[in-house]
Short mmCIF file of C-alpha atoms in Angstrom, two decimals:
data_model
loop_
_atom_site.label_atom_id
_atom_site.label_comp_id
_atom_site.label_asym_id
_atom_site.label_seq_id
_atom_site.Cartn_x
_atom_site.Cartn_y
_atom_site.Cartn_z
CA UNK S 1 22.51 -25.83 -30.24
CA UNK S 2 21.81 -23.97 -27.02
CA UNK S 3 22.16 -20.28 -26.30
CA UNK S 4 24.61 -18.72 -23.91
CA UNK S 5 23.18 -19.08 -20.39
CA UNK S 6 22.10 -15.78 -18.89
CA UNK S 7 23.71 -14.82 -15.60
CA UNK S 8 21.52 -15.41 -12.55
CA UNK S 9 19.30 -12.49 -11.65
CA UNK S 10 21.14 -12.24 -8.33
CA UNK S 11 24.17 -10.88 -10.20
CA UNK S 12 22.30 -8.57 -12.53
CA UNK S 13 21.81 -4.83 -12.76
CA UNK S 14 18.29 -3.65 -13.62
CA UNK S 15 17.25 -0.16 -14.74
CA UNK S 16 13.55 0.61 -14.30
CA UNK S 17 11.92 3.78 -15.58
CA UNK S 18 9.00 4.99 -13.48
CA UNK S 19 10.21 2.73 -10.69
CA UNK S 20 9.05 5.10 -7.99
CA UNK S 21 5.49 3.74 -7.62
CA UNK S 22 2.90 1.28 -8.86
CA UNK S 23 4.08 -1.42 -11.25
CA UNK S 24 7.57 0.06 -11.29
CA UNK S 25 7.95 -0.14 -7.51
CA UNK S 26 6.62 -3.70 -7.41
CA UNK S 27 9.03 -4.66 -10.19
CA UNK S 28 11.99 -3.11 -8.39
CA UNK S 29 11.12 -5.06 -5.26
CA UNK S 30 10.70 -8.32 -7.20
CA UNK S 31 14.16 -8.00 -8.73
CA UNK S 32 15.65 -6.90 -5.41
CA UNK S 33 14.22 -9.98 -3.71
CA UNK S 34 16.24 -12.04 -6.20
CA UNK S 35 19.36 -10.07 -5.29
CA UNK S 36 19.56 -7.87 -8.37
CA UNK S 37 20.82 -4.32 -7.98
CA UNK S 38 18.24 -1.79 -9.07
CA UNK S 39 18.44 1.70 -10.58
CA UNK S 40 15.24 3.74 -10.45
CA UNK S 41 14.89 6.37 -13.18
CA UNK S 42 12.04 8.72 -12.30
CA UNK S 43 11.13 12.36 -11.78
CA UNK S 44 9.95 12.19 -8.19
CA UNK S 45 12.71 11.66 -5.64
CA UNK S 46 10.27 11.59 -2.71
CA UNK S 47 8.26 8.62 -3.99
CA UNK S 48 11.43 6.92 -5.24
CA UNK S 49 12.72 7.00 -1.68
CA UNK S 50 9.94 4.58 -0.75
CA UNK S 51 11.05 2.19 -3.48
CA UNK S 52 14.68 2.38 -2.38
CA UNK S 53 13.66 1.68 1.21
CA UNK S 54 11.84 -1.49 0.05
CA UNK S 55 14.85 -2.53 -2.04
CA UNK S 56 17.12 -2.07 0.96
CA UNK S 57 14.76 -4.05 3.18
CA UNK S 58 14.93 -6.88 0.64
CA UNK S 59 18.70 -6.98 1.19
CA UNK S 60 19.72 -5.50 -2.14
CA UNK S 61 21.18 -2.23 -3.38
CA UNK S 62 19.30 0.52 -5.18
CA UNK S 63 19.94 3.99 -6.52
CA UNK S 64 17.66 6.82 -7.65
CA UNK S 65 18.50 8.65 -10.88
CA UNK S 66 16.43 11.71 -11.67
CA UNK S 67 15.15 11.30 -15.22
CA UNK S 68 12.33 12.68 -17.33
CA UNK S 69 12.04 10.07 -20.08
CA UNK S 70 10.78 12.71 -22.51
CA UNK S 71 14.33 14.10 -22.63
CA UNK S 72 16.89 12.02 -24.55
CA UNK S 73 19.78 13.71 -22.74
CA UNK S 74 18.40 12.66 -19.36
CA UNK S 75 17.80 9.13 -20.65
CA UNK S 76 21.37 8.84 -21.87
CA UNK S 77 22.57 10.11 -18.49
CA UNK S 78 20.36 7.61 -16.63
CA UNK S 79 21.92 4.70 -18.50
CA UNK S 80 25.44 6.06 -18.04
CA UNK S 81 24.85 6.66 -14.33
CA UNK S 82 23.54 3.12 -13.85
CA UNK S 83 26.59 1.64 -15.52
CA UNK S 84 28.93 3.90 -13.55
CA UNK S 85 27.24 2.98 -10.26
CA UNK S 86 26.98 -0.78 -10.76
CA UNK S 87 29.52 -1.62 -13.45
CA UNK S 88 27.13 -2.75 -16.16
CA UNK S 89 23.53 -3.25 -17.22
CA UNK S 90 21.61 -6.49 -17.76
CA UNK S 91 17.91 -5.61 -17.82
CA UNK S 92 16.02 -2.50 -18.89
CA UNK S 93 12.36 -2.21 -17.87
CA UNK S 94 10.62 0.59 -19.78
CA UNK S 95 7.77 1.14 -17.36
CA UNK S 96 7.24 4.92 -17.34
CA UNK S 97 3.85 5.80 -18.77
CA UNK S 98 1.24 8.51 -18.78
CA UNK S 99 -2.49 8.52 -18.16
CA UNK S 100 -5.30 8.18 -20.66
CA UNK S 101 -6.44 11.53 -22.03
CA UNK S 102 -10.16 10.91 -22.57
CA UNK S 103 -11.39 12.33 -25.87
CA UNK S 104 -12.14 11.35 -29.42
CA UNK S 105 -9.63 12.23 -32.13
CA UNK S 106 -11.81 15.21 -33.04
CA UNK S 107 -11.64 16.53 -29.47
CA UNK S 108 -8.15 15.47 -28.38
CA UNK S 109 -5.69 18.34 -28.34
CA UNK S 110 -2.49 18.10 -30.33
CA UNK S 111 -0.53 18.68 -27.12
CA UNK S 112 -2.31 15.79 -25.38
CA UNK S 113 -1.60 13.51 -28.33
CA UNK S 114 2.11 14.34 -28.25
CA UNK S 115 2.24 14.07 -24.45
CA UNK S 116 1.19 10.42 -24.60
CA UNK S 117 3.68 9.53 -27.31
CA UNK S 118 6.47 11.48 -25.61
CA UNK S 119 6.29 9.28 -22.52
CA UNK S 120 4.83 5.96 -23.71
CA UNK S 121 6.89 5.60 -26.89
CA UNK S 122 9.71 8.14 -27.09
CA UNK S 123 10.88 7.45 -23.53
CA UNK S 124 11.18 3.73 -24.26
CA UNK S 125 13.01 4.48 -27.50
CA UNK S 126 15.52 6.83 -25.84
CA UNK S 127 16.35 4.52 -22.94
CA UNK S 128 16.57 1.48 -25.22
CA UNK S 129 18.83 3.32 -27.66
CA UNK S 130 21.37 4.18 -24.99
CA UNK S 131 21.01 0.90 -23.09
CA UNK S 132 21.43 -1.44 -26.06
CA UNK S 133 25.24 -1.28 -26.36
CA UNK S 134 25.48 -2.36 -22.70
CA UNK S 135 22.76 -4.99 -23.10
CA UNK S 136 24.50 -6.43 -26.15
CA UNK S 137 27.71 -6.66 -24.13
CA UNK S 138 25.93 -8.43 -21.27
CA UNK S 139 23.52 -10.51 -23.41
CA UNK S 140 20.77 -8.80 -21.47
CA UNK S 141 17.17 -8.02 -22.26
CA UNK S 142 14.44 -5.39 -22.35
CA UNK S 143 10.92 -5.65 -21.00
CA UNK S 144 8.49 -2.91 -22.03
CA UNK S 145 5.27 -2.19 -20.16
CA UNK S 146 2.56 -1.65 -22.76
CA UNK S 147 -1.15 -2.24 -22.17
CA UNK S 148 -4.06 -4.34 -23.35
CA UNK S 149 -5.08 -1.05 -24.98
CA UNK S 150 -2.26 -1.64 -27.45
CA UNK S 151 -3.87 -4.93 -28.50
CA UNK S 152 -7.54 -3.89 -28.63
CA UNK S 153 -9.17 -0.50 -28.79
CA UNK S 154 -11.46 1.17 -26.35
CA UNK S 155 -13.44 4.35 -26.78
CA UNK S 156 -12.18 7.86 -26.11
CA UNK S 157 -8.53 6.82 -25.82
CA UNK S 158 -7.00 7.21 -29.29
CA UNK S 159 -3.69 8.61 -28.07
CA UNK S 160 -3.27 6.00 -25.37
CA UNK S 161 -4.25 3.08 -27.62
CA UNK S 162 -2.04 4.30 -30.46
CA UNK S 163 0.97 4.92 -28.23
CA UNK S 164 0.73 1.55 -26.49
CA UNK S 165 0.27 -0.16 -29.86
CA UNK S 166 3.38 1.62 -31.08
CA UNK S 167 5.29 0.38 -28.03
CA UNK S 168 4.28 -3.20 -28.84
CA UNK S 169 5.52 -2.78 -32.41
CA UNK S 170 8.75 -1.20 -31.15
CA UNK S 171 9.17 -4.30 -28.98
CA UNK S 172 8.79 -6.62 -31.96
CA UNK S 173 11.14 -4.61 -34.17
CA UNK S 174 13.88 -4.49 -31.52
CA UNK S 175 13.44 -8.21 -30.83
CA UNK S 176 14.14 -9.01 -34.48
CA UNK S 177 16.98 -6.52 -34.81
CA UNK S 178 18.87 -7.77 -31.77
CA UNK S 179 18.06 -11.47 -31.54
CA UNK S 180 21.42 -12.41 -33.07
CA UNK S 181 23.11 -10.07 -30.59
CA UNK S 182 21.79 -12.28 -27.82
CA UNK S 183 19.37 -9.61 -26.59
CA UNK S 184 15.74 -10.52 -25.96
CA UNK S 185 13.00 -7.87 -26.08
CA UNK S 186 9.48 -8.49 -24.81
CA UNK S 187 6.56 -6.57 -23.38
CA UNK S 188 3.71 -7.09 -20.97
CA UNK S 189 0.22 -5.78 -21.66
CA UNK S 190 -1.58 -5.25 -18.36
CA UNK S 191 -5.26 -4.71 -17.90
CA UNK S 192 -6.36 -2.39 -15.12
CA UNK S 193 -3.91 -2.40 -12.20
CA UNK S 194 -4.49 -0.98 -8.74
CA UNK S 195 -1.90 1.78 -8.71
CA UNK S 196 -2.00 5.36 -7.41
CA UNK S 197 -2.83 6.46 -10.96
CA UNK S 198 -5.95 4.32 -11.23
CA UNK S 199 -7.00 5.08 -7.66
CA UNK S 200 -6.96 8.77 -8.57
CA UNK S 201 -9.16 7.96 -11.57
CA UNK S 202 -11.62 6.13 -9.33
CA UNK S 203 -11.91 9.24 -7.20
CA UNK S 204 -12.63 11.32 -10.30
CA UNK S 205 -15.32 8.97 -11.59
CA UNK S 206 -17.02 8.68 -8.23
CA UNK S 207 -18.76 5.96 -6.27
CA UNK S 208 -18.80 2.54 -7.92
CA UNK S 209 -15.87 3.27 -10.24
CA UNK S 210 -13.68 0.56 -8.73
CA UNK S 211 -16.42 -2.04 -9.20
CA UNK S 212 -16.99 -0.95 -12.80
CA UNK S 213 -13.27 -1.25 -13.55
CA UNK S 214 -13.19 -4.71 -11.98
CA UNK S 215 -16.26 -5.86 -13.90
CA UNK S 216 -14.54 -5.23 -17.25
CA UNK S 217 -12.19 -8.13 -16.52
CA UNK S 218 -13.46 -11.70 -16.91
CA UNK S 219 -11.67 -12.60 -13.65
CA UNK S 220 -13.85 -9.98 -11.96
CA UNK S 221 -11.14 -7.83 -10.42
CA UNK S 222 -8.25 -5.53 -11.29
CA UNK S 223 -4.65 -6.72 -11.01
CA UNK S 224 -2.25 -5.96 -8.21
CA UNK S 225 1.10 -4.42 -9.23
CA UNK S 226 2.92 -7.50 -7.93
CA UNK S 227 1.11 -9.68 -10.48
CA UNK S 228 2.41 -7.60 -13.37
CA UNK S 229 5.87 -7.46 -11.77
CA UNK S 230 5.92 -11.26 -11.67
CA UNK S 231 5.36 -11.40 -15.43
CA UNK S 232 8.08 -8.81 -16.05
CA UNK S 233 10.48 -10.76 -13.85
CA UNK S 234 9.67 -13.98 -15.69
CA UNK S 235 10.34 -12.46 -19.11
CA UNK S 236 13.69 -11.15 -17.87
CA UNK S 237 14.67 -14.48 -16.33
CA UNK S 238 16.48 -17.50 -17.72
CA UNK S 239 13.15 -19.39 -17.68
CA UNK S 240 12.15 -17.21 -20.66
CA UNK S 241 15.43 -17.72 -22.53
CA UNK S 242 13.70 -18.75 -25.79
CA UNK S 243 11.05 -16.03 -25.67
CA UNK S 244 11.50 -12.80 -27.58
CA UNK S 245 9.18 -10.41 -29.40
CA UNK S 246 6.08 -11.33 -27.41
CA UNK S 247 3.32 -9.07 -26.11
CA UNK S 248 2.12 -10.93 -23.02
CA UNK S 249 -1.38 -9.98 -21.81
CA UNK S 250 -1.64 -9.75 -18.03
CA UNK S 251 -5.22 -8.58 -18.24
CA UNK S 252 -7.58 -10.88 -16.37
CA UNK S 253 -8.91 -12.22 -19.67
CA UNK S 254 -9.99 -8.99 -21.40
CA UNK S 255 -8.25 -9.69 -24.70
CA UNK S 256 -9.44 -13.33 -24.74
CA UNK S 257 -12.79 -12.03 -25.95
#
């Protein structure tokens, strides 16, 4: 028995949180290059404009929806606006995330702990909650952007590791709950990726930081956003039609050890 074939990506509607820069922008462009229409849910309209320009240059259609994923009302509105604009929803990419707050549990503030969960976990929950009725109708799928830090620990990042681990478990739970609805749910777990966020961190840590980040990875370099976007695109595509509930490392080999 075979499943119902997914529609080609060229006819799909994709909603990407945090699609204004970094992995989110690269993902928006990858889907746009396949002809998918793209909704960008983000807080920063100025940076989102750059993403929309790239989507337009790829010959597709995009829209910016202002959304702070920490707010369930805004998440519900982002889904509704996407459906109103494009007539449906086929793929949700929960990409919005927040930076590592470096501290031990003893030193990490309660506010910093909640800040990481509010974005990394709650935002994905809110958007998924409101997107799922539309994804069930379209036999669509969800791809969450977690981190290798959700698979293995590293020091002075308890909030980040715990929140990304929670996102992986949310992925697995949703995959089981909605498999018989025809909805697949997967996540990618990147290693270090050269995004504006990590470039800012390199500036903070000073000379040699980029080389130290690269050296952590067995492949000897950090990823480019397009490499993570390719994995997200694959998991959303018909080529991954029998894949659900996976946490796919895109980490240059870190978790292999």
